[in-house]
CSV table of C-alpha atoms in Angstrom, one decimal:
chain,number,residue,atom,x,y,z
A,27,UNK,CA,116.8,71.4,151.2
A,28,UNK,CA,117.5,68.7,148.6
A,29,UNK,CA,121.1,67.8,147.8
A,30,UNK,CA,121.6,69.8,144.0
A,31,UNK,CA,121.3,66.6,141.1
A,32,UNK,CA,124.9,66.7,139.1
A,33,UNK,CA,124.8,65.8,135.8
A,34,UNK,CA,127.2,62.7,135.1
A,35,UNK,CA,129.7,63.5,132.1
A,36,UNK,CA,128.2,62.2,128.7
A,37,UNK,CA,129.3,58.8,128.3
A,38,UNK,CA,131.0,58.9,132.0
A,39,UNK,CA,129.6,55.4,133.5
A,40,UNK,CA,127.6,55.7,137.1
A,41,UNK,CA,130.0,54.3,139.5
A,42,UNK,CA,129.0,53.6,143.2
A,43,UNK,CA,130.6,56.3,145.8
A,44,UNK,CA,133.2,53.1,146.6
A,45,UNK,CA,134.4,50.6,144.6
A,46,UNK,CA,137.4,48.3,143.5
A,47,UNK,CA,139.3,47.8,140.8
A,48,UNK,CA,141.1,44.9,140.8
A,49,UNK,CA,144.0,43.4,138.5
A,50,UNK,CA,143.9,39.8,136.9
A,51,UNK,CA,147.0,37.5,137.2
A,52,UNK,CA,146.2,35.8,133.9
A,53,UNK,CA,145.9,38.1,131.7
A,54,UNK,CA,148.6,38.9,129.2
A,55,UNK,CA,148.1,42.0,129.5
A,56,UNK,CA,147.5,44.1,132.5
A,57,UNK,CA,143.9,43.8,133.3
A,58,UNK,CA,141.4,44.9,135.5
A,59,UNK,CA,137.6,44.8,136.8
A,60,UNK,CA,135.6,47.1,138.6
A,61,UNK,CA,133.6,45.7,141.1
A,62,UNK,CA,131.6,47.1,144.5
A,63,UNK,CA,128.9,44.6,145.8
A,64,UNK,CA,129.5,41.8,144.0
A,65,UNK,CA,128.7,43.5,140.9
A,66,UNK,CA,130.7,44.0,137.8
A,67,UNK,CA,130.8,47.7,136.8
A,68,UNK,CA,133.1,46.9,133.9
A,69,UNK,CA,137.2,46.5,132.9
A,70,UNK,CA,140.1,47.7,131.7
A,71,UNK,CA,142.3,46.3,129.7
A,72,UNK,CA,146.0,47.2,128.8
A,73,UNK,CA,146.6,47.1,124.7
A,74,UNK,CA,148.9,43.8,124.2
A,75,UNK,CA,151.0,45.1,121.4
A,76,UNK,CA,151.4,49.6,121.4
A,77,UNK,CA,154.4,51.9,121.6
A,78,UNK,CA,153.0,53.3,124.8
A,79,UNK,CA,150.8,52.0,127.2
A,80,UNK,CA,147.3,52.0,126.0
A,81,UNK,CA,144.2,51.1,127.9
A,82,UNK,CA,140.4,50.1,127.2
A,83,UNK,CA,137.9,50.6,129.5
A,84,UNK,CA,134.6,49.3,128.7
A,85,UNK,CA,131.2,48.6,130.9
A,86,UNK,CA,129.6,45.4,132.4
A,87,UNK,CA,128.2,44.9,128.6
A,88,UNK,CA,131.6,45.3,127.5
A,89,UNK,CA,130.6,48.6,125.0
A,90,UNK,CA,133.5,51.0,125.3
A,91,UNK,CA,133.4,53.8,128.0
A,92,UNK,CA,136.7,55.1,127.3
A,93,UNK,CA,140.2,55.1,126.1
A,94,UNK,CA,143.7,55.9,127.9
A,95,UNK,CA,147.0,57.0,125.9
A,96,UNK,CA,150.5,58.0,127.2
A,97,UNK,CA,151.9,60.1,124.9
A,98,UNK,CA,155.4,59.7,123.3
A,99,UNK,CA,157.1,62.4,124.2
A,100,UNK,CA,156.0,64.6,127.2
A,101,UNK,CA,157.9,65.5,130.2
A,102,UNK,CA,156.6,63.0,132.9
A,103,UNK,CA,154.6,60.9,132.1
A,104,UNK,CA,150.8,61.9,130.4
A,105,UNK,CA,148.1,60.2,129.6
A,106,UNK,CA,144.8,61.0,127.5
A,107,UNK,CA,141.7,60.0,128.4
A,108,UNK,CA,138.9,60.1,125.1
A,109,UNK,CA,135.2,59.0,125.1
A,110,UNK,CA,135.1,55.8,122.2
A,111,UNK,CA,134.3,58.5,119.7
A,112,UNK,CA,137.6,59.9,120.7
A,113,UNK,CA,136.3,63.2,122.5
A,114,UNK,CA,138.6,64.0,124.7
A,115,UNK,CA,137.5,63.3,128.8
A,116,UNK,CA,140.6,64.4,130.2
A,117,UNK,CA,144.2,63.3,131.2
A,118,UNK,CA,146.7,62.2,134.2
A,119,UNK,CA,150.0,63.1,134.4
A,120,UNK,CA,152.6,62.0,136.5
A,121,UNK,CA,155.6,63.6,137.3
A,122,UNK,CA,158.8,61.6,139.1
A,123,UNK,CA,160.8,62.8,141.1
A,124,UNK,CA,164.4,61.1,142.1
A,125,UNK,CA,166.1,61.5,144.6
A,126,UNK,CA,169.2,59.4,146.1
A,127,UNK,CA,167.0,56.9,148.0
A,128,UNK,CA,163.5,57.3,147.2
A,129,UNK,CA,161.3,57.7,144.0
A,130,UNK,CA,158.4,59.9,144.6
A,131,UNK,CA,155.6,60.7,141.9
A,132,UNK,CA,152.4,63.0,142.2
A,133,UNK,CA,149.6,63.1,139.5
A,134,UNK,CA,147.6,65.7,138.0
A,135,UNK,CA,144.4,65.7,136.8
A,136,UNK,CA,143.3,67.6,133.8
A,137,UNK,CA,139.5,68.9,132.2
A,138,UNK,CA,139.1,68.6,128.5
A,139,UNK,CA,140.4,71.7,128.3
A,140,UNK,CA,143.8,71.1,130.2
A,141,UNK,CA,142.4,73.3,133.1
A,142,UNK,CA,143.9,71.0,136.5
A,143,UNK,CA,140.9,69.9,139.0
A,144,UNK,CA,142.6,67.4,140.8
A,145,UNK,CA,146.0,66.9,142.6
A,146,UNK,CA,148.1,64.1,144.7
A,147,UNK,CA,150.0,64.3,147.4
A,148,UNK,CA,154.0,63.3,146.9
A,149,UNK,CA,153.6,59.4,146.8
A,150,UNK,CA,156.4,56.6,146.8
A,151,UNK,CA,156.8,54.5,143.6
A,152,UNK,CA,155.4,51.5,144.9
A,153,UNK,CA,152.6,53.8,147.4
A,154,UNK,CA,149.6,52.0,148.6
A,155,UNK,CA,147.5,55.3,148.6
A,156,UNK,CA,147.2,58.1,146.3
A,157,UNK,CA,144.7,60.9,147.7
A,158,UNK,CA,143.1,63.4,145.2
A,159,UNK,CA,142.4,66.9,146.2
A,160,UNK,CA,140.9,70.3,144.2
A,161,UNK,CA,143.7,72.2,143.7
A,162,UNK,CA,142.0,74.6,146.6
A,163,UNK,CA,141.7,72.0,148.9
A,164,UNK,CA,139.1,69.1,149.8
A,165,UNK,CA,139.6,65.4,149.0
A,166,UNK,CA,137.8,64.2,145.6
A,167,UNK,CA,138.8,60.9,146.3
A,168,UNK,CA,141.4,58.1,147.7
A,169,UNK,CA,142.7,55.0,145.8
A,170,UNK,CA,144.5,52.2,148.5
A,171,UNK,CA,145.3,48.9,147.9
A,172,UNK,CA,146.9,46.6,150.5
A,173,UNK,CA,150.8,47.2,151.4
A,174,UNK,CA,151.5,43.4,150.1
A,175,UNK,CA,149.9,42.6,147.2
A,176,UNK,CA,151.1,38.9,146.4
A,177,UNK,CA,149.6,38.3,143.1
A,178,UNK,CA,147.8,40.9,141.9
A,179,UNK,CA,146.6,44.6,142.8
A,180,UNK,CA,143.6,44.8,144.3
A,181,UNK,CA,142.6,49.0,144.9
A,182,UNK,CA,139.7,50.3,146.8
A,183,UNK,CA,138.5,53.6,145.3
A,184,UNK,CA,136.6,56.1,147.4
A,185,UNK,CA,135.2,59.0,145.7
A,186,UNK,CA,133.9,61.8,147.8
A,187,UNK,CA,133.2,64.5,145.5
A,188,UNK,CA,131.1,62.8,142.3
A,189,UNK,CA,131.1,66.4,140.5
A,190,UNK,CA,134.4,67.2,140.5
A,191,UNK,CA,136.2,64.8,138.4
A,192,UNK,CA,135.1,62.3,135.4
A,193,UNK,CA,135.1,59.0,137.0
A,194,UNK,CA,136.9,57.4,134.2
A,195,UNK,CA,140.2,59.7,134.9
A,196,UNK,CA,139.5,58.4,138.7
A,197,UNK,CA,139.7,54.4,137.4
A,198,UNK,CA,142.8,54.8,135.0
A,199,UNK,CA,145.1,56.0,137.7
A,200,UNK,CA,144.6,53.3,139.5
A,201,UNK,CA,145.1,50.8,136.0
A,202,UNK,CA,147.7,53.2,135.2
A,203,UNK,CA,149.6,53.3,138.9
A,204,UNK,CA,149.7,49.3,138.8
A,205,UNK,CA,150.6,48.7,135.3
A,206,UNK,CA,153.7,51.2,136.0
A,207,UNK,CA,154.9,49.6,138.9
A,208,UNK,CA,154.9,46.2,137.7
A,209,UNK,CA,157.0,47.1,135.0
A,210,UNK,CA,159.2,49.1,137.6
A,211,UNK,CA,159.0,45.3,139.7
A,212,UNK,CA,160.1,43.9,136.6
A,213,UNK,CA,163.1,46.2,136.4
A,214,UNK,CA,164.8,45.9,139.1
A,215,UNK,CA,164.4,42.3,139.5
């Protein structure tokens, strides 16, 4: 029997099953490529001047794929994800949760139409791997980068299940994650 053909979202770009996405020191802005290969899938790129953080994701061409917004006010952290036409893809959220010696997040991933199809494990602030899962059970995929990241974040992304959640959601965690926890670097130093 042949393996069934799924249909990639409209305007969702064709990512290989493994790829990186890796952050650019100079940059004023936090920004980063995809890559698997040697080839250049695309970037993203962090607005320079927004009230929250803001993010641009566009192909090897550099047309837009996508867009990434953290709302204002939500409880945790949430972020939109819209085609260019401003269609809405999906969204992450992240809750944190404090405790006396540790910060510990976990991200959701939401359809278009706010249904959850992905979850995280509990992951430290400054984690080197966030795993995705259905909400049933069975990995999606797994985002790693390296425990010591001198310069700049480099994560490998893994994607398991191709059908089960739009790879653009799958590439702004990781922007997302890293952009985050450089400002939470930037905090406490």
């Amino acid at each position: 029997q042949e393996a069934p053909v799924v249909a990639t979202p409209k305007g969702a770009p064709v990512l290989p099953a493994e790829f990186e996405v890796r952050e650019h020191v100079i940059a004023l802005t936090d920004t980063f490529s995809l890559k698997a290969g040697g080839q250049t899938y695309g970037r993203v790129t962090q607005k320079f001047i927004s009230l929250t953080k803001s993010f641009t994701f566009t192909d090897a061409t550099g047309a837009c794929v996508a867009q990434a917004r953290q709302r204002i006010l939500s409880w945790g952290s949430h972020v939109d994800v819209t085609d260019c036409s401003g269609v809405k893809v999906g969204a992450v959220k992240e809750q944190v949760l404090k405790s006396l010696f540790k910060i510990h997040t976990t991200y959701s991933i939401l359809d278009a139409s706010d249904r959850e199809i992905a979850v995280s494990e509990k992951v430290d602030w400054i984690s080197t791997s966030v795993t995705l899962s259905k909400p049933n059970g069975g990995v999606i995929a797994t985002l790693k980068r390296p425990w010591l990241n001198i310069l700049a974040d480099s994560w490998t992304v893994k994607v398991a299940d191709k059908s089960a959640v739009d790879p653009r959601l799958i590439v702004m965690i990781a922007a997302y994650k890293t952009s985050v926890d450089n400002d939470r670097r930037a905090e406490s130093e």
